[in-house]
């Protein structure tokens, strides 16, 4: 069964600090992995997308890494801001010629305090 | 260029009732997927529509049904509502074959009392 596990479940940091969120997956064969940011009660917004051949992708203060061998990904947030407070969701898509159903993690809830 | 839009924003229904949620995809997109997101959980795939047909379906009962119109917009219908159907319902659109680049709408918050 395809699964995506995220850790930690929640995280509280002070404004200006860095943090790293983790994502482990069992989806196989693997096509791509995306990190989304979701504000409370809103739809997810894509931050990064990586294929199996990529091991790092940046989007401003967000940097995602991928190790396809160990099936692990991380999202590093640099110099956090209050607006970074949100849920961060890891989504893994299978490589399939026919059926396609992405697997979502439960998300990491990040709270940035002033 | 409007992104994915959904209506209504919020909805309150009573157990046993039926509900219809609507979604308009991003311009240039022809594929619509629906997700259910319970509080504190990740989105769960309900089904995907392309060319007015349901192409793939997640693990949801037949009470959940949908429709796609010629203009690519879509509806999600839920019959015989249960308290457990209370959730944020997300619509995502993409181009066929590029579901990994889907864009999400703001969602419809459904509360069943």
PDB file of C-alpha atoms in Angstrom:
ATOM      1  CA  UNK A   1       0.000   0.000   0.000  1.00  0.00           C
ATOM      2  CA  UNK A   2       1.328   3.456  -0.949  1.00  0.00           C
ATOM      3  CA  UNK A   3       1.974   5.584   2.111  1.00  0.00           C
ATOM      4  CA  UNK A   4       3.439   8.989   2.897  1.00  0.00           C
ATOM      5  CA  UNK A   5       4.533   9.683   6.455  1.00  0.00           C
ATOM      6  CA  UNK A   6       5.445  13.171   7.635  1.00  0.00           C
ATOM      7  CA  UNK A   7       7.246  14.317  10.732  1.00  0.00           C
ATOM      8  CA  UNK A   8       7.007  16.068  13.004  1.00  0.00           C
ATOM      9  CA  UNK A   9       3.225  16.292  13.245  1.00  0.00           C
ATOM     10  CA  UNK A  10       3.555  19.840  14.554  1.00  0.00           C
ATOM     11  CA  UNK A  11       6.349  22.322  15.097  1.00  0.00           C
ATOM     12  CA  UNK A  12       6.635  25.664  16.861  1.00  0.00           C
ATOM     13  CA  UNK A  13       9.575  27.956  16.108  1.00  0.00           C
ATOM     14  CA  UNK A  14      10.519  31.587  16.647  1.00  0.00           C
ATOM     15  CA  UNK A  15      10.456  34.056  13.798  1.00  0.00           C
ATOM     16  CA  UNK A  16      13.789  34.185  11.986  1.00  0.00           C
ATOM     17  CA  UNK A  17      14.771  30.617  12.841  1.00  0.00           C
ATOM     18  CA  UNK A  18      15.251  27.789  10.337  1.00  0.00           C
ATOM     19  CA  UNK A  19      13.399  24.484  10.370  1.00  0.00           C
ATOM     20  CA  UNK A  20      13.305  21.195   8.488  1.00  0.00           C
ATOM     21  CA  UNK A  21      10.260  19.019   7.809  1.00  0.00           C
ATOM     22  CA  UNK A  22      10.527  15.352   6.882  1.00  0.00           C
ATOM     23  CA  UNK A  23       8.640  13.102   4.469  1.00  0.00           C
ATOM     24  CA  UNK A  24       9.086   9.336   4.037  1.00  0.00           C
ATOM     25  CA  UNK A  25       7.183   7.441   1.372  1.00  0.00           C
ATOM     26  CA  UNK A  26       6.629   3.925   0.117  1.00  0.00           C
ATOM     27  CA  UNK A  27       5.102   4.855  -3.261  1.00  0.00           C
ATOM     28  CA  UNK A  28       6.645   2.711  -5.964  1.00  0.00           C
ATOM     29  CA  UNK A  29       7.337   3.104  -8.768  1.00  0.00           C
ATOM     30  CA  UNK A  30       7.845   6.771  -8.089  1.00  0.00           C
ATOM     31  CA  UNK A  31       7.190   9.619 -10.498  1.00  0.00           C
ATOM     32  CA  UNK A  32       7.443  12.868  -8.589  1.00  0.00           C
ATOM     33  CA  UNK A  33       7.145  14.455  -5.163  1.00  0.00           C
ATOM     34  CA  UNK A  34       5.580  17.788  -4.333  1.00  0.00           C
ATOM     35  CA  UNK A  35       5.501  19.951  -1.249  1.00  0.00           C
ATOM     36  CA  UNK A  36       2.433  22.082  -0.698  1.00  0.00           C
ATOM     37  CA  UNK A  37       1.714  24.885   1.756  1.00  0.00           C
ATOM     38  CA  UNK A  38      -1.833  25.020   3.054  1.00  0.00           C
ATOM     39  CA  UNK A  39      -3.161  27.900   5.098  1.00  0.00           C
ATOM     40  CA  UNK A  40      -5.989  27.030   7.473  1.00  0.00           C
ATOM     41  CA  UNK A  41      -9.256  26.482   5.600  1.00  0.00           C
ATOM     42  CA  UNK A  42      -7.684  27.173   2.210  1.00  0.00           C
ATOM     43  CA  UNK A  43      -6.564  25.064  -0.727  1.00  0.00           C
ATOM     44  CA  UNK A  44      -2.959  23.798  -0.922  1.00  0.00           C
ATOM     45  CA  UNK A  45      -0.464  25.856  -2.899  1.00  0.00           C
ATOM     46  CA  UNK A  46       2.490  24.156  -4.568  1.00  0.00           C
ATOM     47  CA  UNK A  47       5.972  25.036  -3.304  1.00  0.00           C
ATOM     48  CA  UNK A  48       8.226  22.593  -5.158  1.00  0.00           C
ATOM     49  CA  UNK A  49       8.055  19.553  -7.400  1.00  0.00           C
ATOM     50  CA  UNK A  50      10.855  17.045  -7.938  1.00  0.00           C
ATOM     51  CA  UNK A  51      11.227  14.016 -10.160  1.00  0.00           C
ATOM     52  CA  UNK A  52      13.245  10.970  -9.150  1.00  0.00           C
ATOM     53  CA  UNK A  53      16.304  12.370 -10.945  1.00  0.00           C
ATOM     54  CA  UNK A  54      16.375  15.606  -8.954  1.00  0.00           C
ATOM     55  CA  UNK A  55      17.799  15.814  -5.446  1.00  0.00           C
ATOM     56  CA  UNK A  56      17.172  19.460  -4.603  1.00  0.00           C
ATOM     57  CA  UNK A  57      14.797  22.231  -5.618  1.00  0.00           C
ATOM     58  CA  UNK A  58      14.496  25.744  -4.208  1.00  0.00           C
ATOM     59  CA  UNK A  59      11.700  28.279  -4.149  1.00  0.00           C
ATOM     60  CA  UNK A  60      12.799  31.399  -2.312  1.00  0.00           C
ATOM     61  CA  UNK A  61      13.298  30.534   1.334  1.00  0.00           C
ATOM     62  CA  UNK A  62      12.008  26.985   0.744  1.00  0.00           C
ATOM     63  CA  UNK A  63      14.450  24.236  -0.252  1.00  0.00           C
ATOM     64  CA  UNK A  64      13.315  20.664  -0.830  1.00  0.00           C
ATOM     65  CA  UNK A  65      15.651  17.687  -1.026  1.00  0.00           C
ATOM     66  CA  UNK A  66      14.959  14.190  -2.278  1.00  0.00           C
ATOM     67  CA  UNK A  67      16.746  10.880  -1.779  1.00  0.00           C
ATOM     68  CA  UNK A  68      14.966   8.435  -4.088  1.00  0.00           C
ATOM     69  CA  UNK A  69      17.092   5.541  -2.837  1.00  0.00           C
ATOM     70  CA  UNK A  70      15.958   5.879   0.774  1.00  0.00           C
ATOM     71  CA  UNK A  71      12.549   7.291  -0.259  1.00  0.00           C
ATOM     72  CA  UNK A  72      12.976  10.372   1.894  1.00  0.00           C
ATOM     73  CA  UNK A  73      12.404  14.054   1.290  1.00  0.00           C
ATOM     74  CA  UNK A  74      12.825  17.134   3.428  1.00  0.00           C
ATOM     75  CA  UNK A  75      11.626  20.715   3.225  1.00  0.00           C
ATOM     76  CA  UNK A  76      13.933  23.309   4.752  1.00  0.00           C
ATOM     77  CA  UNK A  77      12.588  26.755   5.578  1.00  0.00           C
ATOM     78  CA  UNK A  78      15.150  29.488   6.055  1.00  0.00           C
ATOM     79  CA  UNK A  79      14.692  32.638   8.151  1.00  0.00           C
ATOM     80  CA  UNK A  80      11.081  31.834   9.005  1.00  0.00           C
ATOM     81  CA  UNK A  81       8.403  34.512   8.884  1.00  0.00           C
ATOM     82  CA  UNK A  82       5.037  34.748  10.633  1.00  0.00           C
ATOM     83  CA  UNK A  83       3.368  34.093   7.271  1.00  0.00           C
ATOM     84  CA  UNK A  84       5.050  30.679   7.132  1.00  0.00           C
ATOM     85  CA  UNK A  85       2.578  29.477   9.756  1.00  0.00           C
ATOM     86  CA  UNK A  86       0.614  26.827   7.875  1.00  0.00           C
ATOM     87  CA  UNK A  87       0.371  23.104   7.205  1.00  0.00           C
ATOM     88  CA  UNK A  88       3.005  21.648   4.879  1.00  0.00           C
ATOM     89  CA  UNK A  89       1.917  18.595   2.919  1.00  0.00           C
ATOM     90  CA  UNK A  90       4.084  16.113   1.066  1.00  0.00           C
ATOM     91  CA  UNK A  91       2.454  14.464  -1.975  1.00  0.00           C
ATOM     92  CA  UNK A  92       3.927  11.573  -3.925  1.00  0.00           C
ATOM     93  CA  UNK A  93       2.727  10.533  -7.367  1.00  0.00           C
ATOM     94  CA  UNK A  94       3.209   7.039  -8.735  1.00  0.00           C
ATOM     95  CA  UNK A  95       4.687   6.320 -12.131  1.00  0.00           C
ATOM     96  CA  UNK A  96       1.935   4.458 -13.903  1.00  0.00           C
ATOM     97  CA  UNK A  97       0.854   4.265 -17.507  1.00  0.00           C
ATOM     98  CA  UNK A  98      -2.788   4.094 -16.575  1.00  0.00           C
ATOM     99  CA  UNK A  99      -4.185   4.725 -13.152  1.00  0.00           C
ATOM    100  CA  UNK A 100      -2.963   7.712 -11.241  1.00  0.00           C
ATOM    101  CA  UNK A 101      -3.853   8.464  -7.649  1.00  0.00           C
ATOM    102  CA  UNK A 102      -1.500  10.716  -5.671  1.00  0.00           C
ATOM    103  CA  UNK A 103      -0.792   9.884  -2.057  1.00  0.00           C
ATOM    104  CA  UNK A 104      -0.905  12.760   0.418  1.00  0.00           C
ATOM    105  CA  UNK A 105       0.785  12.929   3.772  1.00  0.00           C
ATOM    106  CA  UNK A 106      -1.143  14.216   6.773  1.00  0.00           C
ATOM    107  CA  UNK A 107       0.966  17.329   6.874  1.00  0.00           C
ATOM    108  CA  UNK A 108       3.177  19.089   9.396  1.00  0.00           C
ATOM    109  CA  UNK A 109       1.570  22.006  11.180  1.00  0.00           C
ATOM    110  CA  UNK A 110       4.096  24.833  11.545  1.00  0.00           C
ATOM    111  CA  UNK A 111       3.544  27.749  13.900  1.00  0.00           C
ATOM    112  CA  UNK A 112       5.944  30.674  13.786  1.00  0.00           C
ATOM    113  CA  UNK A 113       5.905  32.896  16.864  1.00  0.00           C
ATOM    114  CA  UNK A 114       7.190  36.487  16.981  1.00  0.00           C
TER     115      UNK A 114
ATOM    116  CA  UNK B   1      -6.372  34.428 -15.592  1.00  0.00           C
ATOM    117  CA  UNK B   2      -8.705  33.023 -12.975  1.00  0.00           C
ATOM    118  CA  UNK B   3      -7.473  30.044 -11.066  1.00  0.00           C
ATOM    119  CA  UNK B   4      -9.622  27.200  -9.791  1.00  0.00           C
ATOM    120  CA  UNK B   5     -12.847  28.453  -8.265  1.00  0.00           C
ATOM    121  CA  UNK B   6     -15.279  26.603  -6.027  1.00  0.00           C
ATOM    122  CA  UNK B   7     -18.745  27.328  -4.714  1.00  0.00           C
ATOM    123  CA  UNK B   8     -20.152  27.677  -2.208  1.00  0.00           C
ATOM    124  CA  UNK B   9     -17.468  28.633   0.301  1.00  0.00           C
ATOM    125  CA  UNK B  10     -19.324  27.214   3.264  1.00  0.00           C
ATOM    126  CA  UNK B  11     -22.326  24.947   3.573  1.00  0.00           C
ATOM    127  CA  UNK B  12     -24.304  23.536   6.478  1.00  0.00           C
ATOM    128  CA  UNK B  13     -26.519  20.499   5.932  1.00  0.00           C
ATOM    129  CA  UNK B  14     -28.458  18.039   8.047  1.00  0.00           C
ATOM    130  CA  UNK B  15     -27.858  14.293   8.169  1.00  0.00           C
ATOM    131  CA  UNK B  16     -29.653  12.483   5.362  1.00  0.00           C
ATOM    132  CA  UNK B  17     -29.733  15.477   3.045  1.00  0.00           C
ATOM    133  CA  UNK B  18     -28.009  15.762  -0.311  1.00  0.00           C
ATOM    134  CA  UNK B  19     -25.436  18.359  -1.345  1.00  0.00           C
ATOM    135  CA  UNK B  20     -23.893  19.577  -4.596  1.00  0.00           C
ATOM    136  CA  UNK B  21     -20.539  21.318  -4.745  1.00  0.00           C
ATOM    137  CA  UNK B  22     -19.239  23.096  -7.840  1.00  0.00           C
ATOM    138  CA  UNK B  23     -15.832  23.664  -9.360  1.00  0.00           C
ATOM    139  CA  UNK B  24     -14.533  25.654 -12.320  1.00  0.00           C
ATOM    140  CA  UNK B  25     -11.053  24.636 -13.455  1.00  0.00           C
ATOM    141  CA  UNK B  26      -8.168  26.901 -14.280  1.00  0.00           C
ATOM    142  CA  UNK B  27      -8.178  28.182 -17.842  1.00  0.00           C
ATOM    143  CA  UNK B  28      -6.578  25.646 -20.184  1.00  0.00           C
ATOM    144  CA  UNK B  29      -7.195  22.689 -17.874  1.00  0.00           C
ATOM    145  CA  UNK B  30      -9.441  19.802 -18.867  1.00  0.00           C
ATOM    146  CA  UNK B  31      -9.126  17.425 -15.906  1.00  0.00           C
ATOM    147  CA  UNK B  32     -10.775  17.863 -12.520  1.00  0.00           C
ATOM    148  CA  UNK B  33     -10.057  15.907  -9.353  1.00  0.00           C
ATOM    149  CA  UNK B  34     -11.991  16.046  -6.092  1.00  0.00           C
ATOM    150  CA  UNK B  35     -10.553  15.524  -2.617  1.00  0.00           C
ATOM    151  CA  UNK B  36     -11.993  15.297   0.882  1.00  0.00           C
ATOM    152  CA  UNK B  37      -9.912  16.728   3.712  1.00  0.00           C
ATOM    153  CA  UNK B  38     -11.009  16.052   7.269  1.00  0.00           C
ATOM    154  CA  UNK B  39      -9.739  18.342   9.999  1.00  0.00           C
ATOM    155  CA  UNK B  40      -6.085  17.669  10.741  1.00  0.00           C
ATOM    156  CA  UNK B  41      -5.741  15.165   7.905  1.00  0.00           C
ATOM    157  CA  UNK B  42      -4.268  15.230   4.430  1.00  0.00           C
ATOM    158  CA  UNK B  43      -6.576  15.337   1.408  1.00  0.00           C
ATOM    159  CA  UNK B  44      -8.088  12.016   0.331  1.00  0.00           C
ATOM    160  CA  UNK B  45      -8.673  11.409  -3.380  1.00  0.00           C
ATOM    161  CA  UNK B  46     -12.368  10.946  -4.256  1.00  0.00           C
ATOM    162  CA  UNK B  47     -12.386  10.771  -8.060  1.00  0.00           C
ATOM    163  CA  UNK B  48     -11.125  12.366 -11.254  1.00  0.00           C
ATOM    164  CA  UNK B  49     -13.043  13.509 -14.338  1.00  0.00           C
ATOM    165  CA  UNK B  50     -11.822  13.922 -17.870  1.00  0.00           C
ATOM    166  CA  UNK B  51     -13.875  14.206 -21.062  1.00  0.00           C
ATOM    167  CA  UNK B  52     -17.042  14.166 -18.951  1.00  0.00           C
ATOM    168  CA  UNK B  53     -16.304  10.704 -17.589  1.00  0.00           C
ATOM    169  CA  UNK B  54     -15.098   9.454 -14.234  1.00  0.00           C
ATOM    170  CA  UNK B  55     -11.621   8.118 -14.967  1.00  0.00           C
ATOM    171  CA  UNK B  56     -10.353   7.099 -11.553  1.00  0.00           C
ATOM    172  CA  UNK B  57     -11.918   6.690  -8.151  1.00  0.00           C
ATOM    173  CA  UNK B  58     -10.592   6.504  -4.638  1.00  0.00           C
ATOM    174  CA  UNK B  59     -12.024   4.513  -1.753  1.00  0.00           C
ATOM    175  CA  UNK B  60     -15.328   6.355  -1.387  1.00  0.00           C
ATOM    176  CA  UNK B  61     -18.866   4.903  -1.368  1.00  0.00           C
ATOM    177  CA  UNK B  62     -21.359   5.345  -4.165  1.00  0.00           C
ATOM    178  CA  UNK B  63     -23.019   8.123  -2.183  1.00  0.00           C
ATOM    179  CA  UNK B  64     -20.295  10.263  -3.698  1.00  0.00           C
ATOM    180  CA  UNK B  65     -20.894  10.964  -7.361  1.00  0.00           C
ATOM    181  CA  UNK B  66     -19.841  13.584  -9.822  1.00  0.00           C
ATOM    182  CA  UNK B  67     -20.267  15.118 -13.185  1.00  0.00           C
ATOM    183  CA  UNK B  68     -18.167  17.059 -15.646  1.00  0.00           C
ATOM    184  CA  UNK B  69     -19.673  19.446 -18.155  1.00  0.00           C
ATOM    185  CA  UNK B  70     -18.516  20.249 -21.702  1.00  0.00           C
ATOM    186  CA  UNK B  71     -16.864  23.448 -20.426  1.00  0.00           C
ATOM    187  CA  UNK B  72     -14.777  21.243 -18.068  1.00  0.00           C
ATOM    188  CA  UNK B  73     -16.463  22.496 -14.908  1.00  0.00           C
ATOM    189  CA  UNK B  74     -17.481  19.820 -12.455  1.00  0.00           C
ATOM    190  CA  UNK B  75     -19.910  18.997  -9.674  1.00  0.00           C
ATOM    191  CA  UNK B  76     -19.530  16.744  -6.661  1.00  0.00           C
ATOM    192  CA  UNK B  77     -22.745  15.276  -5.258  1.00  0.00           C
ATOM    193  CA  UNK B  78     -23.039  13.585  -1.906  1.00  0.00           C
ATOM    194  CA  UNK B  79     -26.269  11.779  -0.990  1.00  0.00           C
ATOM    195  CA  UNK B  80     -27.560  10.663   2.398  1.00  0.00           C
ATOM    196  CA  UNK B  81     -25.113  12.851   4.277  1.00  0.00           C
ATOM    197  CA  UNK B  82     -23.444  11.491   7.394  1.00  0.00           C
ATOM    198  CA  UNK B  83     -21.834  13.427  10.218  1.00  0.00           C
ATOM    199  CA  UNK B  84     -18.498  11.994   9.027  1.00  0.00           C
ATOM    200  CA  UNK B  85     -18.893  13.745   5.700  1.00  0.00           C
ATOM    201  CA  UNK B  86     -18.095  17.039   7.405  1.00  0.00           C
ATOM    202  CA  UNK B  87     -14.840  18.179   5.808  1.00  0.00           C
ATOM    203  CA  UNK B  88     -13.151  20.604   3.454  1.00  0.00           C
ATOM    204  CA  UNK B  89     -13.817  19.513  -0.121  1.00  0.00           C
ATOM    205  CA  UNK B  90     -11.083  20.485  -2.525  1.00  0.00           C
ATOM    206  CA  UNK B  91     -11.198  20.609  -6.277  1.00  0.00           C
ATOM    207  CA  UNK B  92      -7.998  20.482  -8.298  1.00  0.00           C
ATOM    208  CA  UNK B  93      -7.574  20.970 -12.026  1.00  0.00           C
ATOM    209  CA  UNK B  94      -4.837  20.007 -14.445  1.00  0.00           C
ATOM    210  CA  UNK B  95      -4.174  19.131 -18.036  1.00  0.00           C
ATOM    211  CA  UNK B  96      -4.771  15.519 -18.947  1.00  0.00           C
ATOM    212  CA  UNK B  97      -1.714  13.423 -18.158  1.00  0.00           C
ATOM    213  CA  UNK B  98      -0.202  16.164 -16.009  1.00  0.00           C
ATOM    214  CA  UNK B  99      -2.076  15.621 -12.769  1.00  0.00           C
ATOM    215  CA  UNK B 100       1.206  16.112 -10.895  1.00  0.00           C
ATOM    216  CA  UNK B 101       0.880  19.803 -11.849  1.00  0.00           C
ATOM    217  CA  UNK B 102      -2.640  20.204 -10.501  1.00  0.00           C
ATOM    218  CA  UNK B 103      -3.826  23.483  -9.012  1.00  0.00           C
ATOM    219  CA  UNK B 104      -6.192  23.501  -6.057  1.00  0.00           C
ATOM    220  CA  UNK B 105      -9.206  25.651  -5.447  1.00  0.00           C
ATOM    221  CA  UNK B 106      -9.933  27.322  -2.090  1.00  0.00           C
ATOM    222  CA  UNK B 107     -12.271  24.523  -1.064  1.00  0.00           C
ATOM    223  CA  UNK B 108     -15.832  24.229   0.220  1.00  0.00           C
ATOM    224  CA  UNK B 109     -16.281  23.719   3.946  1.00  0.00           C
ATOM    225  CA  UNK B 110     -19.182  21.302   4.494  1.00  0.00           C
ATOM    226  CA  UNK B 111     -20.636  20.891   7.964  1.00  0.00           C
ATOM    227  CA  UNK B 112     -23.186  18.141   8.561  1.00  0.00           C
ATOM    228  CA  UNK B 113     -25.260  18.468  11.731  1.00  0.00           C
TER     229      UNK B 113
END
